[in-house]
mmCIF file of C-alpha atoms in Angstrom:
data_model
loop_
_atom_site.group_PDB
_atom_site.id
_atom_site.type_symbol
_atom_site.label_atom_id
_atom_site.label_comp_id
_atom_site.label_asym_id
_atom_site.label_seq_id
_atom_site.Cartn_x
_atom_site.Cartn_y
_atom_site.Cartn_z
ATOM 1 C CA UNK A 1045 -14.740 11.110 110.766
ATOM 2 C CA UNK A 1046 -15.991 7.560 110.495
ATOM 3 C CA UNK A 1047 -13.158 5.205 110.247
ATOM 4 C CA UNK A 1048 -13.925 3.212 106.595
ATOM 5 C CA UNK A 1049 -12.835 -0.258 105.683
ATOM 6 C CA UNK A 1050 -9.573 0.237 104.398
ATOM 7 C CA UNK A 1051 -8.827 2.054 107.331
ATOM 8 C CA UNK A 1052 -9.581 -0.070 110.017
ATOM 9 C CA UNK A 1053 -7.541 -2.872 108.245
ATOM 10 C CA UNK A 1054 -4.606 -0.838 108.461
ATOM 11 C CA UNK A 1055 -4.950 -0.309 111.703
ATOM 12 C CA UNK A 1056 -5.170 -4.056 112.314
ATOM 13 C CA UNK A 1057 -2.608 -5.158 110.575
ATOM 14 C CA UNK A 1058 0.105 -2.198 112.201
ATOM 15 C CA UNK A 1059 -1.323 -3.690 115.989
ATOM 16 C CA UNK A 1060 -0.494 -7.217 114.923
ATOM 17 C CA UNK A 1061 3.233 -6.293 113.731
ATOM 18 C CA UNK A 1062 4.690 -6.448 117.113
ATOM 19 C CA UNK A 1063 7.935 -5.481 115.686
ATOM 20 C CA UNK A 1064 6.175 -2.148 114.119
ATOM 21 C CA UNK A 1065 6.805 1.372 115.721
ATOM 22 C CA UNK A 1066 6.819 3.840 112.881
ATOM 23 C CA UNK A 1067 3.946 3.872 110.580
ATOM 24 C CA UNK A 1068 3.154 6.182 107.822
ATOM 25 C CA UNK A 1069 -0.737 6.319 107.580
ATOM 26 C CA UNK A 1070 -3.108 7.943 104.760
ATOM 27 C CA UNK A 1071 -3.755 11.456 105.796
ATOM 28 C CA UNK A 1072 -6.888 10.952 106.611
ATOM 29 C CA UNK A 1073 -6.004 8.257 109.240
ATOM 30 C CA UNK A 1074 -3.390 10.329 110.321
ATOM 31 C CA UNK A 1075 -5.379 13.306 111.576
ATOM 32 C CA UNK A 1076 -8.396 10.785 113.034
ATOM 33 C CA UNK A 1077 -5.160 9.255 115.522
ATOM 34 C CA UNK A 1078 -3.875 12.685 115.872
ATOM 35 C CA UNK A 1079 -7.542 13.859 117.098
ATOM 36 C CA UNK A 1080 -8.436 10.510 119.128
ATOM 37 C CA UNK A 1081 -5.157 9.370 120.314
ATOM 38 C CA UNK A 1082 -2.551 11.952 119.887
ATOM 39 C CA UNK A 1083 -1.474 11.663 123.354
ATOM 40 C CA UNK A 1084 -0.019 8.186 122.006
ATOM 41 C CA UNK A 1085 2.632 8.838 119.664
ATOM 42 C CA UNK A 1086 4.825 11.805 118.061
ATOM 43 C CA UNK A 1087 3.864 12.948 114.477
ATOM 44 C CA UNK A 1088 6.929 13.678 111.922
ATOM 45 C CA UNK A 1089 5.415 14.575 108.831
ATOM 46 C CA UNK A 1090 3.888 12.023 107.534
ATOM 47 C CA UNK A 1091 5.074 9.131 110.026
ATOM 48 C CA UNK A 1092 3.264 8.223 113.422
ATOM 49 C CA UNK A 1093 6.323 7.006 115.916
ATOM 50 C CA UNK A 1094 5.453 4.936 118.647
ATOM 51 C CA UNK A 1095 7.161 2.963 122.138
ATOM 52 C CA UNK A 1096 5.975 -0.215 122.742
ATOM 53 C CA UNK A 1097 4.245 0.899 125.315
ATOM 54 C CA UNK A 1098 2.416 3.637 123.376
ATOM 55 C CA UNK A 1099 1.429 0.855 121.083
ATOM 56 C CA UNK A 1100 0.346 -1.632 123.624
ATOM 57 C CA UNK A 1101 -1.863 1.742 125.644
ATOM 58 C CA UNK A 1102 -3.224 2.654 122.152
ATOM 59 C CA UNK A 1103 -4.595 -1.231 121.385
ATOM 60 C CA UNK A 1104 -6.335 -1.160 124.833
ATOM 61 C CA UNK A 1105 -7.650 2.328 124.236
ATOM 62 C CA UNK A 1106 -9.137 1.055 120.873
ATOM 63 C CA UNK A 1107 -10.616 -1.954 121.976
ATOM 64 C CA UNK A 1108 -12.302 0.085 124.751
ATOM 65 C CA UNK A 1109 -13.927 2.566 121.981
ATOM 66 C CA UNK A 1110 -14.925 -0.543 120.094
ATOM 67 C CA UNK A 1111 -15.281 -3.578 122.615
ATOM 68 C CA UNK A 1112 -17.055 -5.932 120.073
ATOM 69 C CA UNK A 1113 -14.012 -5.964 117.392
ATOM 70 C CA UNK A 1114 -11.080 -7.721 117.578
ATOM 71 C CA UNK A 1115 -8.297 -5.412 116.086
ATOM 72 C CA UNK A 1116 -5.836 -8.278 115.759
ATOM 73 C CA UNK A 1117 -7.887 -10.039 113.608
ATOM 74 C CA UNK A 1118 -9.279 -7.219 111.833
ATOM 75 C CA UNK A 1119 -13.009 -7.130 109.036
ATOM 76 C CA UNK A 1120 -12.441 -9.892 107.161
ATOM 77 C CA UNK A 1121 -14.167 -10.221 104.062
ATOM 78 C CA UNK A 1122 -17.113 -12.280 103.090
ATOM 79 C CA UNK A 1123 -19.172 -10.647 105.724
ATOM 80 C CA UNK A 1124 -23.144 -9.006 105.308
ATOM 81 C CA UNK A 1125 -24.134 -6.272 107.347
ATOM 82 C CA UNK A 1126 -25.846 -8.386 110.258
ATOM 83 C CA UNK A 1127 -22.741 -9.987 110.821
ATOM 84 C CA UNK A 1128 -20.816 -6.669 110.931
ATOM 85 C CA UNK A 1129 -23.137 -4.991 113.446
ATOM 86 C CA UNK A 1130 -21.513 -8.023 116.069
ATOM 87 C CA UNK A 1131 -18.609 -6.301 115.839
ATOM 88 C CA UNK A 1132 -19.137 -2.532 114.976
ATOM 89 C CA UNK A 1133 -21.516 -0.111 115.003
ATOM 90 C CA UNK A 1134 -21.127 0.854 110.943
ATOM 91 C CA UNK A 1135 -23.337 -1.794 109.543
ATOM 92 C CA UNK A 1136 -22.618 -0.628 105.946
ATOM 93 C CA UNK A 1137 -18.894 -1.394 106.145
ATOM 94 C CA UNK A 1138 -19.867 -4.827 105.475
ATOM 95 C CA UNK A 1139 -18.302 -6.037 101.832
ATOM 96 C CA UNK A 1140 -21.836 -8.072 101.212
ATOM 97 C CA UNK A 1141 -24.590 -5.353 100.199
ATOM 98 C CA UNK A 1142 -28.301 -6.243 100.734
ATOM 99 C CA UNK A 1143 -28.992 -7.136 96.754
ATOM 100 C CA UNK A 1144 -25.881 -8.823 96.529
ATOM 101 C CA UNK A 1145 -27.531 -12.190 97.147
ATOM 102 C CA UNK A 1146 -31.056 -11.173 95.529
ATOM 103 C CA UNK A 1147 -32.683 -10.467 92.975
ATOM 104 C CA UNK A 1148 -36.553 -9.407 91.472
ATOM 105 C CA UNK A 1149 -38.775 -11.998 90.120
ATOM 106 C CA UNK A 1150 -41.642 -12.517 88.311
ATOM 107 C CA UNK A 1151 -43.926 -14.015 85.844
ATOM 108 C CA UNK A 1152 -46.440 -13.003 83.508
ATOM 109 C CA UNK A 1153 -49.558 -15.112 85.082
ATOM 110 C CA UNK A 1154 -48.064 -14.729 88.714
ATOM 111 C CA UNK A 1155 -47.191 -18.433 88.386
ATOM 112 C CA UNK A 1156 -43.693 -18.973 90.071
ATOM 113 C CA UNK A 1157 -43.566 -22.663 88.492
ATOM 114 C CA UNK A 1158 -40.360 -22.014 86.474
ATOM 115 C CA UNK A 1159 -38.618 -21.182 89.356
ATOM 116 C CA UNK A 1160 -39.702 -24.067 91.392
ATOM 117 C CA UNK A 1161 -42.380 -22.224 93.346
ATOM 118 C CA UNK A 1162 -45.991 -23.942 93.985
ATOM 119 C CA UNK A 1163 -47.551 -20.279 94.045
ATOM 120 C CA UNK A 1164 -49.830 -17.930 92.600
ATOM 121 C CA UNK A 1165 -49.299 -14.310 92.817
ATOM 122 C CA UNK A 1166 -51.679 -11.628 92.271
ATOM 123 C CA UNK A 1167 -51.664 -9.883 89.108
ATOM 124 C CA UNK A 1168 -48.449 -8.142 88.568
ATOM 125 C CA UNK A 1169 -46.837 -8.772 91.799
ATOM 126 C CA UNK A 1170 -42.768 -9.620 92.032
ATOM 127 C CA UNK A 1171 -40.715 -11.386 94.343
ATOM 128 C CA UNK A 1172 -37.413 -10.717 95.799
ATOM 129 C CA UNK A 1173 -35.760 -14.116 96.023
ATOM 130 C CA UNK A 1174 -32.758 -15.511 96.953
ATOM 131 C CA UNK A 1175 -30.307 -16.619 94.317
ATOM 132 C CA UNK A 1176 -29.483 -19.890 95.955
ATOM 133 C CA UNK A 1177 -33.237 -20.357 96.476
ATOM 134 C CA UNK A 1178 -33.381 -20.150 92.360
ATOM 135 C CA UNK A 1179 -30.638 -22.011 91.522
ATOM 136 C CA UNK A 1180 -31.579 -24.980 93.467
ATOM 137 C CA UNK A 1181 -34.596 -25.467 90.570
ATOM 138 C CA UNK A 1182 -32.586 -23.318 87.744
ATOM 139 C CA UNK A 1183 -35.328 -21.841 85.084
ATOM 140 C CA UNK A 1184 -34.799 -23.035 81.538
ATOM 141 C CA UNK A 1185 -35.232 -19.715 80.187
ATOM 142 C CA UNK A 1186 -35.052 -15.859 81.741
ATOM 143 C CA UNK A 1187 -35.459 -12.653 80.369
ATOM 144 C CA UNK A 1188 -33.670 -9.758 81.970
ATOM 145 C CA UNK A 1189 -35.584 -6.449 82.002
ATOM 146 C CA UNK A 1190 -33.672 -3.214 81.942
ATOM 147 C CA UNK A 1191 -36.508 -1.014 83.416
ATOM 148 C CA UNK A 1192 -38.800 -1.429 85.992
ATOM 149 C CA UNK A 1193 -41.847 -0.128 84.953
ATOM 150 C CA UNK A 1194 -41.762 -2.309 81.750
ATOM 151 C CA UNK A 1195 -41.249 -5.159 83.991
ATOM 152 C CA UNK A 1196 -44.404 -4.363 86.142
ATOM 153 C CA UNK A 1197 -46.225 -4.087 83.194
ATOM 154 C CA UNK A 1198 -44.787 -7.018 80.869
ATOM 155 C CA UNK A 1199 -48.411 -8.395 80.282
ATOM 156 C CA UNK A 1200 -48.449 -5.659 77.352
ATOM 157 C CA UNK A 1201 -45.504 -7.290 75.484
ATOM 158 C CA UNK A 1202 -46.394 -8.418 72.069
ATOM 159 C CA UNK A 1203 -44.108 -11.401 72.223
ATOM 160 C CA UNK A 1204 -44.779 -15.317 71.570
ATOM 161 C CA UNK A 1205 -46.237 -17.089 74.477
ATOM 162 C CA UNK A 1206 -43.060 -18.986 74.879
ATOM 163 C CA UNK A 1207 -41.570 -15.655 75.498
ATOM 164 C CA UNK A 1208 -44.203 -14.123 77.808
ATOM 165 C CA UNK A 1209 -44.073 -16.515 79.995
ATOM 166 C CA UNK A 1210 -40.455 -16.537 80.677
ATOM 167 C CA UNK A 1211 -39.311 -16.030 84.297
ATOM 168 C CA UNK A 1212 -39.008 -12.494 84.275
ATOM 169 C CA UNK A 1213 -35.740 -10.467 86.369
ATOM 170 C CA UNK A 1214 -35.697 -7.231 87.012
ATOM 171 C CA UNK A 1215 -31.868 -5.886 86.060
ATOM 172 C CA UNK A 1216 -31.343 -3.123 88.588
ATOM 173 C CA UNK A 1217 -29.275 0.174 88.238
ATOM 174 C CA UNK A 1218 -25.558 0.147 89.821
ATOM 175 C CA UNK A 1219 -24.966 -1.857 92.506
ATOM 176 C CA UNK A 1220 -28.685 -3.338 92.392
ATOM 177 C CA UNK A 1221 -27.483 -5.885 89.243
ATOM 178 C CA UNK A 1222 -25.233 -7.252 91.709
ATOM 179 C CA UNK A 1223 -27.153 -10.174 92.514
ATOM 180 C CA UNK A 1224 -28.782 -10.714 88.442
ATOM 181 C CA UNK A 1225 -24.845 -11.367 87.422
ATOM 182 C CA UNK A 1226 -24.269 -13.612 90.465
ATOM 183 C CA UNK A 1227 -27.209 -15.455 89.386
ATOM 184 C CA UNK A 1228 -26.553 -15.287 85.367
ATOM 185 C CA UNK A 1229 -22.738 -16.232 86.531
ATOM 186 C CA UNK A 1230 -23.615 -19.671 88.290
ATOM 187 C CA UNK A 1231 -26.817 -20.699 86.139
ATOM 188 C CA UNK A 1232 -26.349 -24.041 84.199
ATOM 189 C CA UNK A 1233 -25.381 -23.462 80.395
ATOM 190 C CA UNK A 1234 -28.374 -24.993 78.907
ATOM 191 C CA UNK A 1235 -30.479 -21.808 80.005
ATOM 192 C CA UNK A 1236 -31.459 -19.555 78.056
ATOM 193 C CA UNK A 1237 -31.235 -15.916 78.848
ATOM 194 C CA UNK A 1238 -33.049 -13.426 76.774
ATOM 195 C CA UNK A 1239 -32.135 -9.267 77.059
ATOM 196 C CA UNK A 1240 -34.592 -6.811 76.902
ATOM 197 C CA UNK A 1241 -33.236 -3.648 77.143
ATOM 198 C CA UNK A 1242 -33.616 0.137 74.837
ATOM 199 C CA UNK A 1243 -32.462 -0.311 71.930
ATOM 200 C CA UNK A 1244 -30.272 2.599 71.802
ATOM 201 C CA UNK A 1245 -26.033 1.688 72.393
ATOM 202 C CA UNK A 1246 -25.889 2.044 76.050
ATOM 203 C CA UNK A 1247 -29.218 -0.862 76.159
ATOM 204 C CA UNK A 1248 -27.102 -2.978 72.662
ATOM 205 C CA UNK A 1249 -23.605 -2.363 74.971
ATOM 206 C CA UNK A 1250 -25.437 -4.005 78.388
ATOM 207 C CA UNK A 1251 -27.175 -6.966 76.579
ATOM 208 C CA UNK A 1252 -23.229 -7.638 75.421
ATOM 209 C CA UNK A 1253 -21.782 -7.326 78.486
ATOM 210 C CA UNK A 1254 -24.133 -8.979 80.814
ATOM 211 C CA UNK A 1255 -22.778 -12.606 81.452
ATOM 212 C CA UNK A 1256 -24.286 -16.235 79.729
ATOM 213 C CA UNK A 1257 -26.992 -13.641 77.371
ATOM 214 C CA UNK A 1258 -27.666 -15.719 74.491
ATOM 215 C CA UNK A 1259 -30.499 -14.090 72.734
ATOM 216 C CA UNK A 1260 -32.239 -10.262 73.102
ATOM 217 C CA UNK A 1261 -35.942 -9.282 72.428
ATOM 218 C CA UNK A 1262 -35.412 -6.762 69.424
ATOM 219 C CA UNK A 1263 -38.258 -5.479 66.892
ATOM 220 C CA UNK A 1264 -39.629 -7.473 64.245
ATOM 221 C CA UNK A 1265 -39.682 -4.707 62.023
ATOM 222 C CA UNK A 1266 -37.159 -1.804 62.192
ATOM 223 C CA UNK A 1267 -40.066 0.953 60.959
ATOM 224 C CA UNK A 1268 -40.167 4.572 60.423
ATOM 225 C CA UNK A 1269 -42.647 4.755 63.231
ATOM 226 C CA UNK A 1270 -39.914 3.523 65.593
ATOM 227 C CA UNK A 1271 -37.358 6.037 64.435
ATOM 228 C CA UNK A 1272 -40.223 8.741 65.233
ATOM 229 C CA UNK A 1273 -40.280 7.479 69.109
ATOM 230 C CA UNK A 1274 -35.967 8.228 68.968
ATOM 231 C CA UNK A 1275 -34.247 10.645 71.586
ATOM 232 C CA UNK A 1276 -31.882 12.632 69.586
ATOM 233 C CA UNK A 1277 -30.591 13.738 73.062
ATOM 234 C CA UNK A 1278 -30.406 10.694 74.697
ATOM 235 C CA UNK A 1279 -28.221 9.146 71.890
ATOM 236 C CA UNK A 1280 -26.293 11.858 71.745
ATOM 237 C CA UNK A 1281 -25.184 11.655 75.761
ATOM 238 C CA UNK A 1282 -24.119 7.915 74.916
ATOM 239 C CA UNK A 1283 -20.611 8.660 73.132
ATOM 240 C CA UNK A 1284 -18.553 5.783 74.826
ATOM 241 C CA UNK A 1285 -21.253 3.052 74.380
ATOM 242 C CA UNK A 1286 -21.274 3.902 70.744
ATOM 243 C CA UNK A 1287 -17.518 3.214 70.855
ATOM 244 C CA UNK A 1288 -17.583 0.232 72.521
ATOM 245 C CA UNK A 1289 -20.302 -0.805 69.880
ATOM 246 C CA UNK A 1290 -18.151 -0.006 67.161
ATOM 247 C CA UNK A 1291 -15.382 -2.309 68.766
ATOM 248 C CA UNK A 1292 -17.655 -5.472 68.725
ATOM 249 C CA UNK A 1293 -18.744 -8.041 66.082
ATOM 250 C CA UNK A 1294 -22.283 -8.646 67.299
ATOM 251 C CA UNK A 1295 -23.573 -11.278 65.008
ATOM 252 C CA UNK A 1296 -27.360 -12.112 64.827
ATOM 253 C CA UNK A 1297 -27.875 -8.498 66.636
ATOM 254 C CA UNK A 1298 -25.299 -7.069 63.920
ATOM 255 C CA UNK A 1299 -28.592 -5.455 62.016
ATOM 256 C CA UNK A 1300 -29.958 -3.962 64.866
ATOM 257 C CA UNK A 1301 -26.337 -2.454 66.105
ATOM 258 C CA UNK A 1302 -25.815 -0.857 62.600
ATOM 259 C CA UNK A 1303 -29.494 0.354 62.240
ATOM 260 C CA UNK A 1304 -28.876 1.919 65.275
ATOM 261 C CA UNK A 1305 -25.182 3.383 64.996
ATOM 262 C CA UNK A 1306 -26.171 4.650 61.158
ATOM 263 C CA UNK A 1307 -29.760 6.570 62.426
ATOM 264 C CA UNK A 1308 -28.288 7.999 65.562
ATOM 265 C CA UNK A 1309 -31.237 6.290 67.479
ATOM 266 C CA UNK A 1310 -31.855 5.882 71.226
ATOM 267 C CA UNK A 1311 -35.446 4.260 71.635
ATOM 268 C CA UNK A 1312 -36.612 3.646 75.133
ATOM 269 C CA UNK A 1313 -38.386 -0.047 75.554
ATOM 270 C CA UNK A 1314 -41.734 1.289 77.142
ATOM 271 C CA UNK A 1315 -42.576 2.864 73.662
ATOM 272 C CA UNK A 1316 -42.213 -0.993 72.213
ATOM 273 C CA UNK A 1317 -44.912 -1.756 75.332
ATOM 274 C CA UNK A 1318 -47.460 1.884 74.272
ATOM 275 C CA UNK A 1319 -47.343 1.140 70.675
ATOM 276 C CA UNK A 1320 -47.541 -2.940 70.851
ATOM 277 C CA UNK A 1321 -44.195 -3.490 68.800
ATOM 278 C CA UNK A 1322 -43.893 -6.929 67.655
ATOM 279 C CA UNK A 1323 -40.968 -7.850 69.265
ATOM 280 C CA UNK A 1324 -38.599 -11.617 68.997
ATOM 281 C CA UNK A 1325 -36.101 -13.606 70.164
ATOM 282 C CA UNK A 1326 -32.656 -13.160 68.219
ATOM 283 C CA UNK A 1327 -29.738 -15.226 69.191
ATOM 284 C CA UNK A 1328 -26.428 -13.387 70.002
#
C-alpha cells in the first residue's frame, strides 16, 4: 500500500502532538503501521498505543524511509507535482493537477491576437496556455467547445464572422475543465462567453452550470431534419440532467430547453458541423 494524502497528514499531525500516545487510525493506516512498524506500538482493536519512546523511534524510522519530507510539517496544500517530488516519491499526491492551471486554445485563422499573442498558427493547430498568461490580455469574447473534434474542426461552423472568430477553448471531460472554470471564474465581467455544447439536457444542463456563460450557440431553426439526427438512447441515459432542467428558468434558451424536454431529443454538435446548421448567439 501507497500511503495517500489524507493519510500522511494524519500521520503528521499525531507526530507533532507530543502529548499523543493512543491513536485510533483508519483501517487502512492501521494495517500499513502494523506491517511497517509493528514492532513500535501495541494494537487494541482499533487503537495504536504508544511510549514516548516508541513514538520518538517511529518518527526517526519514518523520516529514514522518506528523508526528503518533513513529517512535522506535513503536505501542505497549494502544491503541483514538481514541488511534491522534493519531498516524496508519489508525484501525483500533489493537490495541483497538470490542467489545473491550463487550458486549450485556439482560433479559427490560427491568429492568437485576441489573446494577446503576435502569432500565426498553422491551420487548425491549438495551444495549451497558461491561464495567467490569458488573463494578463483577457479576450473580449470566448466560446467554450464541449467536444474536441468539433473544436479541431470549427472552420465548418456556419456561424457569423463575429462568432467564428472568437477565441476558441476546448472544455475538457472531468478533471480536464479544471483550468476552463479557473479561467471563466477570474475573467473580467465585460466578456462575453458563448457555450457550444449538444443540445440534448446533459449539453443545456453544462452551458447552465459553467460559470460567467452569458450566451450559447443554438440552431437557427429547430427543423425536422434535426430531430432525424436525435439519439433516442442517448437521451434516454440522461434522466438527472432532464431533472435538473426541469428545475431551472432558462430564459432566452427557454425554447430550446422545452423543444428539447417535449421531443425527447439528444443531438450531438458534430451533426450541426456535417449538415452546416445555421447556428447563433442567444443570450442566457
Amino acid at each position: 500500500m501507497e500511503l495517500n494524502r489524507r493519510d500522511i497528514n494524519t500521520l503528521s499531525r499525531f507526530l507533532q502532538d507530543q502529548e499523543c500516545l493512543q491513536k485510533r487510525f483508519g483501517s487502512a493506516l492501521t494495517q500499513w503501521l502494523v506491517d511497517n512498524y509493528g514492532d513500535l506500538f501495541r494494537q487494541q482493536g482499533q487503537i495504536c498505543s504508544f511510549s514516548s519512546e516508541q513514538k520518538r523511534r517511529l518518527r526517526d524510522e519514518l523520516q529514514k524511509d522518506y528523508p526528503r519530507f518533513d513529517w512535522l510539517q506535513g503536505l501542505e496544500t497549494g502544491l503541483e507535482r514538481l514541488a511534491v517530488t522534493a519531498r516524496l516519491n508519489q508525484e501525483k499526491l500533489a493537490d495541483i493537477r497538470p490542467d489545473d492551471d491550463f487550458v486549450l486554445v485556439r482560433q479559427r485563422d490560427g491568429l492568437m491576437h485576441t489573446c494577446g499573442l503576435d502569432l500565426q498558427l498553422p491551420p487548425q493547430s491549438s495551444l495549451r496556455l497558461p491561464v495567467e498568461l490569458l488573463l494578463q490580455t483577457p479576450p473580449k469574447q470566448i466560446l467554450v467547445v464541449e467536444n474536441l473534434d468539433v473544436f479541431d474542426h470549427w472552420q465548418r461552423a456556419c456561424v457569423a464572422d463575429d462568432i467564428a472568430d472568437s477565441l476558441l477553448v476546448y472544455r475538457g471531460h472531468n478533471r480536464l475543465n479544471s483550468g476552463l472554470k479557473k479561467l471563466l471564474t477570474q475573467l473580467p465581467s465585460h466578456t462575453q462567453v458563448i457555450m457550444f455544447s449538444d443540445l440534448d439536457p446533459k449539453g443545456l444542463e453544462i452551458a447552465i452550470s459553467l460559470p460567467m456563460v452569458t450566451h450559447m450557440l443554438l440552431p437557427a431553426n429547430r427543423c425536422e431534419q434535426l430531430i432525424m439526427r436525435s439519439s433516442p438512447g442517448v437521451f434516454k441515459k440522461q434522466g438527472k440532467a432532464c431533472a435538473f432542467l426541469r428545475r431551472q428558468l432558462t430564459n432566452g434558451w427557454q425554447p430550446w430547453t422545452d423543444w428539447v424536454l417535449s421531443g425527447r431529443l439528444a443531438i450531438m454538435q458534430q451533426h450541426f458541423l456535417q449538415m452546416g446548421t445555421e447556428l447563433i448567439s442567444v443570450p442566457r
